[in-house]
Amino acid sequence: QVQLVESGGDLVQAGGSLRLSCAASGSISSINTMAWYRQAPGKQRELVATITRGGSTNYAASVKGRFTISRDNAKNTVYLQMNSLKPEDTAVYYCNVEIVFGIKQYGYYWGQGTQVTVSS
């Protein structure tokens, strides 16, 4: 019914940059908040950034000033531009999207995850 496909993860040296993409497809009326999470080995999944339908953004303190979340509503896609990457940014990154199917009909969906590895 609805699928989120992520891409953009890679191996990069400290100080480098990557851009992650997450595209939603299926029976979608509109999309509310979109978000990026990450999970490092042995750690809990943590919220990295969010962006509302109107474009308001919030970031975890650890990435503020380095990462930028954005969205393209025409493409049902959310992006995460990651600059000045650090080894501690190494994790599997997941997108999460609140999708509107109709009046009072909502669903939350996860992407499959994309690996980001930052070498020191």
Short mmCIF file of N, CA and C in Angstrom, two decimals:
data_model
loop_
_atom_site.label_atom_id
_atom_site.label_comp_id
_atom_site.label_asym_id
_atom_site.label_seq_id
_atom_site.Cartn_x
_atom_site.Cartn_y
_atom_site.Cartn_z
N GLN A 1 0.83 -1.19 0.00
CA GLN A 1 0.00 0.00 0.00
C GLN A 1 0.87 1.26 0.00
N VAL A 2 1.74 1.37 0.98
CA VAL A 2 2.67 2.49 1.08
C VAL A 2 4.06 1.93 1.32
N GLN A 3 5.03 2.46 0.60
CA GLN A 3 6.41 2.07 0.79
C GLN A 3 7.31 3.29 0.83
N LEU A 4 8.33 3.23 1.68
CA LEU A 4 9.34 4.26 1.75
C LEU A 4 10.66 3.63 1.33
N VAL A 5 11.30 4.20 0.33
CA VAL A 5 12.55 3.69 -0.17
C VAL A 5 13.65 4.70 0.11
N GLU A 6 14.66 4.27 0.88
CA GLU A 6 15.76 5.13 1.25
C GLU A 6 16.98 4.87 0.37
N SER A 7 17.81 5.89 0.24
CA SER A 7 19.06 5.75 -0.49
C SER A 7 20.03 6.83 -0.03
N GLY A 8 21.29 6.66 -0.38
CA GLY A 8 22.29 7.68 -0.12
C GLY A 8 23.34 7.33 0.91
N GLY A 9 23.13 6.28 1.69
CA GLY A 9 24.12 5.89 2.68
C GLY A 9 25.40 5.40 2.03
N ASP A 10 26.53 5.64 2.70
CA ASP A 10 27.82 5.28 2.13
C ASP A 10 28.89 5.32 3.21
N LEU A 11 30.10 4.96 2.81
CA LEU A 11 31.28 5.10 3.66
C LEU A 11 31.95 6.41 3.30
N VAL A 12 32.23 7.23 4.30
CA VAL A 12 32.83 8.54 4.06
C VAL A 12 33.81 8.85 5.18
N GLN A 13 34.83 9.63 4.87
CA GLN A 13 35.80 10.05 5.88
C GLN A 13 35.24 11.18 6.73
N ALA A 14 35.75 11.29 7.95
CA ALA A 14 35.35 12.38 8.82
C ALA A 14 35.54 13.72 8.12
N GLY A 15 34.54 14.58 8.27
CA GLY A 15 34.56 15.87 7.60
C GLY A 15 33.84 15.87 6.27
N GLY A 16 33.49 14.70 5.77
CA GLY A 16 32.82 14.59 4.50
C GLY A 16 31.33 14.85 4.60
N SER A 17 30.65 14.69 3.45
CA SER A 17 29.22 14.96 3.36
C SER A 17 28.49 13.85 2.64
N LEU A 18 27.22 13.68 2.99
CA LEU A 18 26.32 12.75 2.32
C LEU A 18 24.93 13.36 2.30
N ARG A 19 24.14 12.94 1.32
CA ARG A 19 22.74 13.33 1.29
C ARG A 19 21.88 12.08 1.20
N LEU A 20 21.01 11.90 2.18
CA LEU A 20 20.09 10.78 2.21
C LEU A 20 18.75 11.19 1.61
N SER A 21 18.10 10.25 0.94
CA SER A 21 16.79 10.49 0.36
C SER A 21 15.83 9.40 0.82
N CYS A 22 14.57 9.76 0.95
CA CYS A 22 13.52 8.82 1.31
C CYS A 22 12.28 9.19 0.53
N ALA A 23 11.87 8.33 -0.39
CA ALA A 23 10.74 8.59 -1.26
C ALA A 23 9.56 7.69 -0.90
N ALA A 24 8.41 8.30 -0.70
CA ALA A 24 7.19 7.56 -0.38
C ALA A 24 6.37 7.34 -1.65
N SER A 25 5.76 6.17 -1.74
CA SER A 25 4.91 5.86 -2.87
C SER A 25 3.72 5.03 -2.40
N GLY A 26 2.65 5.05 -3.19
CA GLY A 26 1.45 4.31 -2.85
C GLY A 26 0.23 5.20 -2.81
N SER A 27 -0.78 4.75 -2.09
CA SER A 27 -2.03 5.50 -1.98
C SER A 27 -1.88 6.59 -0.93
N ILE A 28 -1.46 7.77 -1.38
CA ILE A 28 -1.16 8.88 -0.49
C ILE A 28 -1.99 10.09 -0.87
N SER A 29 -2.70 10.63 0.11
CA SER A 29 -3.41 11.89 -0.09
C SER A 29 -2.47 13.06 0.16
N SER A 30 -1.80 13.03 1.30
CA SER A 30 -0.82 14.04 1.64
C SER A 30 0.06 13.49 2.75
N ILE A 31 1.13 14.21 3.05
CA ILE A 31 2.07 13.80 4.07
C ILE A 31 2.23 14.91 5.10
N ASN A 32 2.12 14.55 6.35
CA ASN A 32 2.33 15.52 7.42
C ASN A 32 3.81 15.57 7.78
N THR A 33 4.14 15.33 9.04
CA THR A 33 5.53 15.41 9.47
C THR A 33 6.37 14.28 8.90
N MET A 34 7.58 14.62 8.49
CA MET A 34 8.56 13.64 8.04
C MET A 34 9.77 13.75 8.96
N ALA A 35 10.44 12.64 9.18
CA ALA A 35 11.52 12.63 10.16
C ALA A 35 12.62 11.66 9.76
N TRP A 36 13.79 11.89 10.32
CA TRP A 36 14.92 10.97 10.22
C TRP A 36 15.33 10.51 11.61
N TYR A 37 15.54 9.22 11.74
CA TYR A 37 16.06 8.60 12.95
C TYR A 37 17.36 7.90 12.60
N ARG A 38 18.13 7.54 13.62
CA ARG A 38 19.32 6.73 13.40
C ARG A 38 19.53 5.78 14.56
N GLN A 39 20.19 4.68 14.29
CA GLN A 39 20.48 3.69 15.31
C GLN A 39 21.89 3.16 15.11
N ALA A 40 22.74 3.41 16.08
CA ALA A 40 24.10 2.91 16.07
C ALA A 40 24.13 1.53 16.73
N PRO A 41 25.14 0.71 16.42
CA PRO A 41 25.23 -0.62 17.03
C PRO A 41 25.21 -0.57 18.55
N GLY A 42 24.34 -1.37 19.16
CA GLY A 42 24.25 -1.42 20.60
C GLY A 42 23.54 -0.26 21.26
N LYS A 43 22.97 0.63 20.47
CA LYS A 43 22.29 1.80 21.02
C LYS A 43 20.84 1.86 20.57
N GLN A 44 20.05 2.65 21.30
CA GLN A 44 18.65 2.84 20.95
C GLN A 44 18.52 3.75 19.73
N ARG A 45 17.43 3.57 19.02
CA ARG A 45 17.14 4.46 17.91
C ARG A 45 16.83 5.85 18.44
N GLU A 46 17.41 6.87 17.82
CA GLU A 46 17.23 8.23 18.26
C GLU A 46 16.72 9.12 17.13
N LEU A 47 15.96 10.12 17.51
CA LEU A 47 15.44 11.08 16.55
C LEU A 47 16.54 12.06 16.16
N VAL A 48 16.71 12.26 14.86
CA VAL A 48 17.74 13.15 14.34
C VAL A 48 17.16 14.50 13.93
N ALA A 49 16.08 14.47 13.15
CA ALA A 49 15.50 15.71 12.64
C ALA A 49 14.07 15.49 12.21
N THR A 50 13.26 16.54 12.27
CA THR A 50 11.88 16.49 11.80
C THR A 50 11.59 17.70 10.94
N ILE A 51 10.61 17.56 10.06
CA ILE A 51 10.14 18.67 9.25
C ILE A 51 8.64 18.53 9.06
N THR A 52 7.90 19.60 9.36
CA THR A 52 6.45 19.58 9.24
C THR A 52 6.04 19.83 7.80
N ARG A 53 4.74 19.69 7.54
CA ARG A 53 4.21 19.95 6.22
C ARG A 53 4.49 21.39 5.79
N GLY A 54 4.48 22.30 6.75
CA GLY A 54 4.74 23.70 6.48
C GLY A 54 6.20 24.07 6.40
N GLY A 55 7.09 23.11 6.70
CA GLY A 55 8.51 23.35 6.56
C GLY A 55 9.25 23.70 7.84
N SER A 56 8.58 23.66 8.98
CA SER A 56 9.26 23.91 10.25
C SER A 56 10.15 22.73 10.60
N THR A 57 11.36 23.00 11.06
CA THR A 57 12.33 21.94 11.33
C THR A 57 12.79 21.94 12.77
N ASN A 58 13.20 20.76 13.23
CA ASN A 58 13.83 20.59 14.53
C ASN A 58 14.94 19.57 14.39
N TYR A 59 16.00 19.75 15.20
CA TYR A 59 17.17 18.88 15.12
C TYR A 59 17.63 18.44 16.50
N ALA A 60 18.21 17.26 16.55
CA ALA A 60 18.89 16.84 17.75
C ALA A 60 20.10 17.74 17.96
N ALA A 61 20.43 17.98 19.22
CA ALA A 61 21.55 18.87 19.53
C ALA A 61 22.86 18.40 18.90
N SER A 62 23.03 17.09 18.79
CA SER A 62 24.27 16.53 18.28
C SER A 62 24.50 16.80 16.80
N VAL A 63 23.45 17.15 16.06
CA VAL A 63 23.60 17.36 14.62
C VAL A 63 23.27 18.78 14.19
N LYS A 64 22.76 19.58 15.09
CA LYS A 64 22.35 20.94 14.75
C LYS A 64 23.55 21.74 14.24
N GLY A 65 23.34 22.41 13.13
CA GLY A 65 24.41 23.17 12.50
C GLY A 65 25.19 22.40 11.46
N ARG A 66 25.03 21.07 11.46
CA ARG A 66 25.73 20.23 10.49
C ARG A 66 24.78 19.55 9.51
N PHE A 67 23.60 19.17 9.99
CA PHE A 67 22.62 18.47 9.16
C PHE A 67 21.48 19.41 8.79
N THR A 68 20.88 19.17 7.62
CA THR A 68 19.72 19.93 7.18
C THR A 68 18.68 18.98 6.62
N ILE A 69 17.47 19.05 7.16
CA ILE A 69 16.37 18.25 6.65
C ILE A 69 15.53 19.12 5.71
N SER A 70 15.07 18.54 4.63
CA SER A 70 14.24 19.26 3.67
C SER A 70 13.26 18.29 3.03
N ARG A 71 12.29 18.82 2.30
CA ARG A 71 11.31 17.95 1.66
C ARG A 71 10.86 18.52 0.33
N ASP A 72 10.44 17.63 -0.54
CA ASP A 72 9.88 17.99 -1.84
C ASP A 72 8.51 17.33 -1.88
N ASN A 73 7.47 18.12 -1.63
CA ASN A 73 6.13 17.56 -1.55
C ASN A 73 5.62 17.01 -2.88
N ALA A 74 6.08 17.59 -3.98
CA ALA A 74 5.67 17.10 -5.29
C ALA A 74 6.19 15.70 -5.55
N LYS A 75 7.32 15.36 -4.92
CA LYS A 75 7.93 14.05 -5.09
C LYS A 75 7.71 13.13 -3.90
N ASN A 76 6.99 13.61 -2.88
CA ASN A 76 6.78 12.84 -1.65
C ASN A 76 8.11 12.33 -1.09
N THR A 77 9.08 13.21 -1.05
CA THR A 77 10.43 12.83 -0.67
C THR A 77 10.98 13.74 0.42
N VAL A 78 11.70 13.14 1.36
CA VAL A 78 12.40 13.88 2.40
C VAL A 78 13.89 13.61 2.25
N TYR A 79 14.69 14.64 2.51
CA TYR A 79 16.13 14.54 2.38
C TYR A 79 16.81 14.88 3.70
N LEU A 80 18.01 14.37 3.86
CA LEU A 80 18.85 14.76 4.98
C LEU A 80 20.24 15.04 4.44
N GLN A 81 20.60 16.31 4.39
CA GLN A 81 21.94 16.71 3.99
C GLN A 81 22.83 16.70 5.21
N MET A 82 23.88 15.91 5.17
CA MET A 82 24.77 15.74 6.31
C MET A 82 26.16 16.26 5.95
N ASN A 83 26.60 17.29 6.63
CA ASN A 83 27.91 17.88 6.41
C ASN A 83 28.77 17.72 7.66
N SER A 84 30.06 17.90 7.49
CA SER A 84 31.01 17.81 8.60
C SER A 84 30.79 16.55 9.42
N LEU A 85 30.69 15.44 8.74
CA LEU A 85 30.38 14.18 9.40
C LEU A 85 31.47 13.75 10.36
N LYS A 86 31.04 13.14 11.46
CA LYS A 86 31.92 12.66 12.51
C LYS A 86 31.76 11.16 12.66
N PRO A 87 32.76 10.46 13.20
CA PRO A 87 32.62 9.02 13.42
C PRO A 87 31.40 8.66 14.25
N GLU A 88 31.02 9.50 15.19
CA GLU A 88 29.86 9.22 16.02
C GLU A 88 28.54 9.33 15.26
N ASP A 89 28.58 9.81 14.03
CA ASP A 89 27.38 9.82 13.18
C ASP A 89 27.14 8.46 12.53
N THR A 90 28.07 7.55 12.67
CA THR A 90 27.93 6.22 12.09
C THR A 90 26.70 5.52 12.66
N ALA A 91 25.80 5.09 11.79
CA ALA A 91 24.56 4.45 12.20
C ALA A 91 23.77 4.05 10.97
N VAL A 92 22.72 3.27 11.21
CA VAL A 92 21.72 3.05 10.18
C VAL A 92 20.69 4.16 10.32
N TYR A 93 20.41 4.84 9.23
CA TYR A 93 19.47 5.95 9.24
C TYR A 93 18.13 5.51 8.65
N TYR A 94 17.06 5.86 9.35
CA TYR A 94 15.71 5.48 8.95
C TYR A 94 14.84 6.72 8.79
N CYS A 95 14.04 6.76 7.73
CA CYS A 95 13.04 7.81 7.63
C CYS A 95 11.72 7.32 8.21
N ASN A 96 10.93 8.25 8.69
CA ASN A 96 9.61 7.96 9.22
C ASN A 96 8.66 9.04 8.73
N VAL A 97 7.50 8.62 8.23
CA VAL A 97 6.58 9.55 7.58
C VAL A 97 5.16 9.33 8.07
N GLU A 98 4.49 10.42 8.42
CA GLU A 98 3.07 10.38 8.76
C GLU A 98 2.28 10.67 7.49
N ILE A 99 1.53 9.68 7.03
CA ILE A 99 0.82 9.78 5.76
C ILE A 99 -0.68 9.89 5.99
N VAL A 100 -1.31 10.80 5.26
CA VAL A 100 -2.75 11.00 5.33
C VAL A 100 -3.41 10.27 4.18
N PHE A 101 -4.36 9.39 4.50
CA PHE A 101 -5.10 8.65 3.49
C PHE A 101 -6.48 9.24 3.25
N GLY A 102 -7.04 9.88 4.25
CA GLY A 102 -8.36 10.49 4.18
C GLY A 102 -8.64 11.21 5.48
N ILE A 103 -9.87 11.68 5.64
CA ILE A 103 -10.25 12.37 6.87
C ILE A 103 -10.09 11.43 8.06
N LYS A 104 -9.26 11.83 9.01
CA LYS A 104 -8.96 11.04 10.20
C LYS A 104 -8.43 9.65 9.87
N GLN A 105 -7.78 9.54 8.75
CA GLN A 105 -7.15 8.29 8.37
C GLN A 105 -5.66 8.56 8.17
N TYR A 106 -4.86 8.14 9.12
CA TYR A 106 -3.43 8.38 9.13
C TYR A 106 -2.66 7.08 9.32
N GLY A 107 -1.43 7.08 8.89
CA GLY A 107 -0.55 5.96 9.12
C GLY A 107 0.89 6.43 9.24
N TYR A 108 1.69 5.69 10.01
CA TYR A 108 3.10 5.99 10.18
C TYR A 108 3.92 4.87 9.56
N TYR A 109 4.90 5.25 8.74
CA TYR A 109 5.67 4.26 8.00
C TYR A 109 7.16 4.51 8.14
N TRP A 110 7.90 3.41 8.16
CA TRP A 110 9.36 3.44 8.26
C TRP A 110 10.01 3.04 6.95
N GLY A 111 11.13 3.67 6.65
CA GLY A 111 11.96 3.22 5.56
C GLY A 111 12.75 2.00 5.97
N GLN A 112 13.44 1.39 5.01
CA GLN A 112 14.17 0.16 5.28
C GLN A 112 15.51 0.38 5.96
N GLY A 113 15.97 1.61 5.99
CA GLY A 113 17.24 1.94 6.59
C GLY A 113 18.36 2.01 5.57
N THR A 114 19.29 2.93 5.78
CA THR A 114 20.46 3.04 4.93
C THR A 114 21.69 3.28 5.81
N GLN A 115 22.76 2.56 5.54
CA GLN A 115 23.95 2.59 6.39
C GLN A 115 24.83 3.78 6.08
N VAL A 116 25.17 4.53 7.11
CA VAL A 116 26.14 5.61 7.02
C VAL A 116 27.32 5.25 7.90
N THR A 117 28.50 5.20 7.32
CA THR A 117 29.71 4.88 8.07
C THR A 117 30.72 6.00 7.88
N VAL A 118 31.19 6.58 8.98
CA VAL A 118 32.15 7.67 8.94
C VAL A 118 33.44 7.20 9.58
N SER A 119 34.51 7.18 8.81
CA SER A 119 35.80 6.73 9.31
C SER A 119 36.58 7.90 9.89
N SER A 120 37.41 7.61 10.87
CA SER A 120 38.20 8.64 11.53
C SER A 120 39.52 8.87 10.83
#
